[in-house]
mmCIF file of C-alpha atoms and ligand atoms in Angstrom:
data_model
loop_
_atom_site.group_PDB
_atom_site.id
_atom_site.type_symbol
_atom_site.label_atom_id
_atom_site.label_comp_id
_atom_site.label_asym_id
_atom_site.label_seq_id
_atom_site.Cartn_x
_atom_site.Cartn_y
_atom_site.Cartn_z
ATOM 1 C CA UNK A 167 322.162 77.261 -221.786
ATOM 2 C CA UNK A 168 323.803 79.577 -224.272
ATOM 3 C CA UNK A 169 321.811 82.610 -225.243
ATOM 4 C CA UNK A 170 324.596 84.440 -227.039
ATOM 5 C CA UNK A 171 324.656 83.594 -230.722
ATOM 6 C CA UNK A 172 327.531 85.835 -231.718
ATOM 7 C CA UNK A 173 330.137 84.410 -234.068
ATOM 8 C CA UNK A 174 332.471 83.387 -231.241
ATOM 9 C CA UNK A 175 329.821 81.712 -229.190
ATOM 10 C CA UNK A 176 330.612 78.121 -228.350
ATOM 11 C CA UNK A 177 327.187 76.962 -229.430
ATOM 12 C CA UNK A 178 327.811 78.422 -232.885
ATOM 13 C CA UNK A 179 330.742 76.055 -233.217
ATOM 14 C CA UNK A 180 328.726 73.152 -231.893
ATOM 15 C CA UNK A 181 327.919 71.194 -235.046
ATOM 16 C CA UNK A 182 324.913 69.495 -233.531
ATOM 17 C CA UNK A 183 322.335 72.084 -234.435
ATOM 18 C CA UNK A 184 318.891 70.702 -233.753
ATOM 19 C CA UNK A 185 317.652 72.712 -236.671
ATOM 20 C CA UNK A 186 319.942 71.326 -239.313
ATOM 21 C CA UNK A 187 316.991 71.191 -241.657
ATOM 22 C CA UNK A 188 315.116 74.122 -240.206
ATOM 23 C CA UNK A 189 313.519 72.316 -237.285
ATOM 24 C CA UNK A 190 313.386 75.630 -235.463
ATOM 25 C CA UNK A 191 311.068 76.925 -238.130
ATOM 26 C CA UNK A 192 308.553 74.452 -236.828
ATOM 27 C CA UNK A 193 308.571 76.433 -233.609
ATOM 28 C CA UNK A 194 307.524 73.721 -231.243
ATOM 29 C CA UNK A 195 310.955 72.161 -231.177
ATOM 30 C CA UNK A 196 312.723 75.354 -230.260
ATOM 31 C CA UNK A 197 312.263 74.801 -226.581
ATOM 32 C CA UNK A 198 313.004 71.107 -226.758
ATOM 33 C CA UNK A 199 316.751 71.323 -227.095
ATOM 34 C CA UNK A 200 317.056 74.966 -226.245
ATOM 35 C CA UNK A 201 320.702 75.971 -226.303
ATOM 36 C CA UNK A 202 321.739 73.330 -228.806
ATOM 37 C CA UNK A 203 319.697 74.989 -231.485
ATOM 38 C CA UNK A 204 321.273 77.468 -233.826
ATOM 39 C CA UNK A 205 319.565 80.267 -235.668
ATOM 40 C CA UNK A 206 318.403 78.889 -238.966
ATOM 41 C CA UNK A 207 320.336 81.542 -240.868
ATOM 42 C CA UNK A 208 323.605 80.456 -239.250
ATOM 43 C CA UNK A 209 323.034 76.786 -239.940
ATOM 44 C CA UNK A 210 322.212 77.367 -243.566
ATOM 45 C CA UNK A 211 325.804 78.571 -244.014
ATOM 46 C CA UNK A 212 327.302 75.467 -242.460
ATOM 47 C CA UNK A 213 327.569 72.536 -244.875
ATOM 48 C CA UNK A 214 327.829 69.320 -242.926
ATOM 49 C CA UNK A 215 329.776 66.185 -243.834
ATOM 50 C CA UNK A 216 326.538 64.487 -244.849
ATOM 51 C CA UNK A 217 325.408 67.340 -247.083
ATOM 52 C CA UNK A 218 325.517 65.099 -250.112
ATOM 53 C CA UNK A 219 322.898 64.064 -252.631
ATOM 54 C CA UNK A 220 320.790 60.944 -252.117
ATOM 55 C CA UNK A 221 322.462 59.397 -255.162
ATOM 56 C CA UNK A 222 325.940 60.070 -253.784
ATOM 57 C CA UNK A 223 324.934 58.499 -250.462
ATOM 58 C CA UNK A 224 323.625 55.426 -252.282
ATOM 59 C CA UNK A 225 326.836 55.183 -254.307
ATOM 60 C CA UNK A 226 328.890 55.221 -251.110
ATOM 61 C CA UNK A 227 326.820 52.362 -249.722
ATOM 62 C CA UNK A 228 327.034 50.249 -252.868
ATOM 63 C CA UNK A 229 330.763 50.954 -253.308
ATOM 64 C CA UNK A 230 331.243 49.931 -249.688
ATOM 65 C CA UNK A 231 329.304 46.708 -250.266
ATOM 66 C CA UNK A 232 331.503 45.959 -253.269
ATOM 67 C CA UNK A 233 334.578 46.347 -251.051
ATOM 68 C CA UNK A 234 333.014 44.063 -248.440
ATOM 69 C CA UNK A 235 332.138 41.408 -251.013
ATOM 70 C CA UNK A 236 335.684 41.531 -252.360
ATOM 71 C CA UNK A 237 337.000 41.173 -248.816
ATOM 72 C CA UNK A 238 338.705 44.513 -249.309
ATOM 73 C CA UNK A 239 337.026 46.520 -246.579
ATOM 74 C CA UNK A 240 338.870 49.653 -245.556
ATOM 75 C CA UNK A 241 340.983 49.543 -242.442
ATOM 76 C CA UNK A 242 339.357 51.565 -239.705
ATOM 77 C CA UNK A 243 340.971 53.184 -236.725
ATOM 78 C CA UNK A 244 338.064 53.354 -234.320
ATOM 79 C CA UNK A 245 340.037 55.372 -231.829
ATOM 80 C CA UNK A 246 340.477 58.191 -234.319
ATOM 81 C CA UNK A 247 338.053 61.089 -234.161
ATOM 82 C CA UNK A 248 336.357 59.847 -231.005
ATOM 83 C CA UNK A 249 336.160 63.388 -229.668
ATOM 84 C CA UNK A 250 334.566 64.624 -232.878
ATOM 85 C CA UNK A 251 332.009 61.816 -232.775
ATOM 86 C CA UNK A 252 331.118 62.749 -229.228
ATOM 87 C CA UNK A 253 330.187 66.204 -230.440
ATOM 88 C CA UNK A 254 328.024 65.355 -233.436
ATOM 89 C CA UNK A 255 326.850 62.764 -235.916
ATOM 90 C CA UNK A 256 326.403 63.085 -239.652
ATOM 91 C CA UNK A 257 324.942 59.826 -240.963
ATOM 92 C CA UNK A 258 324.720 59.554 -244.735
ATOM 93 C CA UNK A 259 321.877 57.040 -244.617
ATOM 94 C CA UNK A 260 319.170 55.620 -242.448
ATOM 95 C CA UNK A 261 318.715 51.869 -242.579
ATOM 96 C CA UNK A 262 315.712 49.739 -241.771
ATOM 97 C CA UNK A 263 317.403 46.406 -241.253
ATOM 98 C CA UNK A 264 316.527 42.996 -239.824
ATOM 99 C CA UNK A 265 317.770 42.144 -236.350
ATOM 100 C CA UNK A 266 319.274 38.965 -237.809
ATOM 101 C CA UNK A 267 322.753 38.525 -236.353
ATOM 102 C CA UNK A 268 324.163 37.749 -239.799
ATOM 103 C CA UNK A 269 323.196 41.165 -241.122
ATOM 104 C CA UNK A 270 325.284 44.087 -239.903
ATOM 105 C CA UNK A 271 324.868 47.186 -242.082
ATOM 106 C CA UNK A 272 328.061 48.912 -240.979
ATOM 107 C CA UNK A 273 330.053 45.843 -241.989
ATOM 108 C CA UNK A 274 328.058 44.953 -245.131
ATOM 109 C CA UNK A 275 328.464 48.499 -246.480
ATOM 110 C CA UNK A 276 331.984 49.018 -245.116
ATOM 111 C CA UNK A 277 331.001 52.189 -243.288
ATOM 112 C CA UNK A 278 332.459 53.706 -240.154
ATOM 113 C CA UNK A 279 330.964 54.780 -236.860
ATOM 114 C CA UNK A 280 328.664 57.706 -237.385
ATOM 115 C CA UNK A 281 327.916 56.925 -241.022
ATOM 116 C CA UNK A 282 324.713 54.918 -240.696
ATOM 117 C CA UNK A 283 321.597 55.558 -238.629
ATOM 118 C CA UNK A 284 320.150 52.097 -238.188
ATOM 119 C CA UNK A 285 316.738 50.936 -237.090
ATOM 120 C CA UNK A 286 316.775 47.158 -236.637
ATOM 121 C CA UNK A 287 314.075 44.680 -235.849
ATOM 122 C CA UNK A 288 313.204 41.195 -237.008
ATOM 123 C CA UNK A 289 311.551 41.456 -240.402
ATOM 124 C CA UNK A 290 312.832 44.973 -241.226
ATOM 125 C CA UNK A 291 309.406 46.610 -241.342
ATOM 126 C CA UNK A 292 308.475 50.182 -240.519
ATOM 127 C CA UNK A 293 306.513 50.711 -237.319
ATOM 128 C CA UNK A 294 305.706 53.934 -235.528
ATOM 129 C CA UNK A 295 308.748 54.013 -233.254
ATOM 130 C CA UNK A 296 311.062 53.199 -236.124
ATOM 131 C CA UNK A 297 309.460 55.864 -238.261
ATOM 132 C CA UNK A 298 309.973 58.426 -235.494
ATOM 133 C CA UNK A 299 313.659 57.512 -235.435
ATOM 134 C CA UNK A 300 313.911 57.964 -239.179
ATOM 135 C CA UNK A 301 312.070 61.273 -238.987
ATOM 136 C CA UNK A 302 314.721 62.410 -236.512
ATOM 137 C CA UNK A 303 317.448 61.227 -238.867
ATOM 138 C CA UNK A 304 315.974 63.054 -241.826
ATOM 139 C CA UNK A 305 314.787 66.227 -240.193
ATOM 140 C CA UNK A 306 317.407 66.785 -237.544
ATOM 141 C CA UNK A 307 320.504 64.876 -238.637
ATOM 142 C CA UNK A 308 320.102 65.693 -242.307
ATOM 143 C CA UNK A 309 320.598 62.232 -243.765
ATOM 144 C CA UNK A 310 319.792 62.197 -247.488
ATOM 145 C CA UNK A 311 318.952 58.503 -247.923
ATOM 146 C CA UNK A 312 316.851 55.782 -246.326
ATOM 147 C CA UNK A 313 317.318 52.160 -247.300
ATOM 148 C CA UNK A 314 315.032 49.314 -246.320
ATOM 149 C CA UNK A 315 317.319 46.278 -246.245
ATOM 150 C CA UNK A 316 315.881 42.799 -246.350
ATOM 151 C CA UNK A 317 317.991 39.676 -246.508
ATOM 152 C CA UNK A 318 317.989 36.110 -247.765
ATOM 153 C CA UNK A 319 316.780 33.354 -245.449
ATOM 154 C CA UNK A 320 314.902 35.815 -243.253
ATOM 155 C CA UNK A 321 313.425 33.862 -240.347
ATOM 156 C CA UNK A 322 310.808 36.502 -239.605
ATOM 157 C CA UNK A 323 309.390 36.325 -243.120
ATOM 158 C CA UNK A 324 309.632 32.520 -243.133
ATOM 159 C CA UNK A 325 307.749 32.377 -239.821
ATOM 160 C CA UNK A 326 305.038 34.622 -241.218
ATOM 161 C CA UNK A 327 304.571 32.339 -244.229
ATOM 162 C CA UNK A 328 304.400 29.302 -241.945
ATOM 163 C CA UNK A 329 301.801 30.949 -239.702
ATOM 164 C CA UNK A 330 299.676 31.893 -242.688
ATOM 165 C CA UNK A 331 299.886 28.469 -244.324
ATOM 166 C CA UNK A 332 299.389 26.376 -241.202
ATOM 167 C CA UNK A 333 297.090 28.749 -239.351
ATOM 168 C CA UNK A 334 299.077 28.539 -236.158
ATOM 169 C CA UNK A 335 299.495 31.131 -233.418
ATOM 170 C CA UNK A 336 302.952 32.022 -232.201
ATOM 171 C CA UNK A 337 303.578 32.698 -228.501
ATOM 172 C CA UNK A 338 304.300 35.957 -226.739
ATOM 173 C CA UNK A 339 304.521 39.112 -228.827
ATOM 174 C CA UNK A 340 305.498 37.294 -231.987
ATOM 175 C CA UNK A 341 302.027 37.652 -233.548
ATOM 176 C CA UNK A 342 302.641 41.405 -233.776
ATOM 177 C CA UNK A 343 305.651 40.707 -235.963
ATOM 178 C CA UNK A 344 303.620 38.365 -238.150
ATOM 179 C CA UNK A 345 300.842 40.920 -238.522
ATOM 180 C CA UNK A 346 303.365 43.495 -239.739
ATOM 181 C CA UNK A 347 304.864 41.201 -242.380
ATOM 182 C CA UNK A 348 301.640 39.501 -243.496
ATOM 183 C CA UNK A 349 300.555 42.184 -246.042
ATOM 184 C CA UNK A 350 303.784 41.776 -248.005
ATOM 185 C CA UNK A 351 303.454 38.004 -248.027
ATOM 186 C CA UNK A 352 299.901 38.297 -249.313
ATOM 187 C CA UNK A 353 301.068 40.512 -252.169
ATOM 188 C CA UNK A 354 303.892 38.097 -253.003
ATOM 189 C CA UNK A 355 301.521 35.090 -252.943
ATOM 190 C CA UNK A 356 299.313 36.632 -255.645
ATOM 191 C CA UNK A 357 302.173 36.420 -258.151
ATOM 192 C CA UNK A 358 302.446 32.681 -257.469
ATOM 193 C CA UNK A 359 306.257 32.807 -257.356
ATOM 194 C CA UNK A 360 308.490 29.760 -257.628
ATOM 195 C CA UNK A 361 310.126 30.689 -254.349
ATOM 196 C CA UNK A 362 307.602 32.338 -252.034
ATOM 197 C CA UNK A 363 310.150 33.121 -249.312
ATOM 198 C CA UNK A 364 312.455 35.019 -251.658
ATOM 199 C CA UNK A 365 309.501 36.770 -253.277
ATOM 200 C CA UNK A 366 308.050 37.744 -249.887
ATOM 201 C CA UNK A 367 311.419 39.027 -248.685
ATOM 202 C CA UNK A 368 311.645 41.317 -251.720
ATOM 203 C CA UNK A 369 307.990 42.326 -251.460
ATOM 204 C CA UNK A 370 308.414 43.126 -247.767
ATOM 205 C CA UNK A 371 311.182 45.523 -248.745
ATOM 206 C CA UNK A 372 309.108 47.174 -251.476
ATOM 207 C CA UNK A 373 306.067 47.367 -249.217
ATOM 208 C CA UNK A 374 308.015 49.235 -246.541
ATOM 209 C CA UNK A 375 309.790 51.504 -249.032
ATOM 210 C CA UNK A 376 306.374 52.551 -250.282
ATOM 211 C CA UNK A 377 305.131 53.014 -246.742
ATOM 212 C CA UNK A 378 308.086 55.275 -245.928
ATOM 213 C CA UNK A 379 307.691 57.380 -249.079
ATOM 214 C CA UNK A 380 304.110 58.086 -248.033
ATOM 215 C CA UNK A 381 304.917 58.622 -244.357
ATOM 216 C CA UNK A 382 303.494 62.044 -243.553
ATOM 217 C CA UNK A 383 304.292 64.624 -242.540
ATOM 218 C CA UNK A 384 308.106 64.511 -242.490
ATOM 219 C CA UNK A 385 309.587 61.791 -244.682
ATOM 220 C CA UNK A 386 307.009 62.255 -247.426
ATOM 221 C CA UNK A 387 307.829 65.968 -247.585
ATOM 222 C CA UNK A 388 311.565 65.406 -247.956
ATOM 223 C CA UNK A 389 310.973 62.721 -250.572
ATOM 224 C CA UNK A 390 308.643 65.019 -252.519
ATOM 225 C CA UNK A 391 311.171 67.859 -252.642
ATOM 226 C CA UNK A 392 314.018 65.534 -253.648
ATOM 227 C CA UNK A 393 316.155 66.008 -250.548
ATOM 228 C CA UNK A 394 315.712 62.403 -249.474
ATOM 229 C CA UNK A 395 315.449 59.162 -251.426
ATOM 230 C CA UNK A 396 313.995 55.941 -250.081
ATOM 231 C CA UNK A 397 315.331 52.780 -251.677
ATOM 232 C CA UNK A 398 315.006 49.066 -251.046
ATOM 233 C CA UNK A 399 317.586 46.313 -251.220
ATOM 234 C CA UNK A 400 318.140 42.699 -250.289
ATOM 235 C CA UNK A 401 321.341 41.409 -248.735
ATOM 236 C CA UNK A 402 322.365 37.917 -249.763
ATOM 237 C CA UNK A 403 323.923 36.264 -246.741
ATOM 238 C CA UNK A 404 325.857 33.663 -248.700
ATOM 239 C CA UNK A 405 327.585 36.060 -251.124
ATOM 240 C CA UNK A 406 327.502 39.297 -249.116
ATOM 241 C CA UNK A 407 326.030 41.094 -252.109
ATOM 242 C CA UNK A 408 323.419 43.799 -251.721
ATOM 243 C CA UNK A 409 321.000 44.099 -254.643
ATOM 244 C CA UNK A 410 318.571 46.951 -255.112
ATOM 245 C CA UNK A 411 314.985 45.825 -255.558
HETATM 246 ZN ZN1 LIG B 514 315.484 38.582 -241.036
#
């Protein structure tokens, strides 16, 4: 463990400071990663590649989606910068995405390795473990944006609607998934939409965006001070288009 924080110290050059957003100030974390942590004063002078505004991060995602839709995704050399990636990560956005095999955020947004910090599970809802991951992304990795990304033809949302309408019980752990999505479906139902599935998919996104904005103590704080934005979007599988909701 490095204890020498002079300018030439190797740990000063190590870009993975655990206190990128002042985690050391919280005190308790100081011992957690020990030598990886930099003095807060040193880190404040080190702009990182993801030190961009939430709006700029969102623009990069939407521009990347436009390239993907136009089948003009950028050519990527995945062998390049492997060593740099081994040393640190600077994601520009956290994603809460469905596990659906047809939805792949890095491809849909034409982003490279290290650009997106993705939490995926069927139904793209926020649970405690996922929230903890996002807290890490915001507080430690410094990502300025979180996007909840639903998608068309979501089987998890469709299954929840079916369970609610037919009063059936799914096997295994699937009821937990239904319970998590049910509140959004109930909200969508009240509007009596022409297409309940599409409405519930969008509502499930909005429901979880709202949940994240209020997620104390970490995400809510960064949202309140403007350092992080939480947005919602739906990916259309047929066209490839991502639309903010
Ligand atoms: Zn899905």
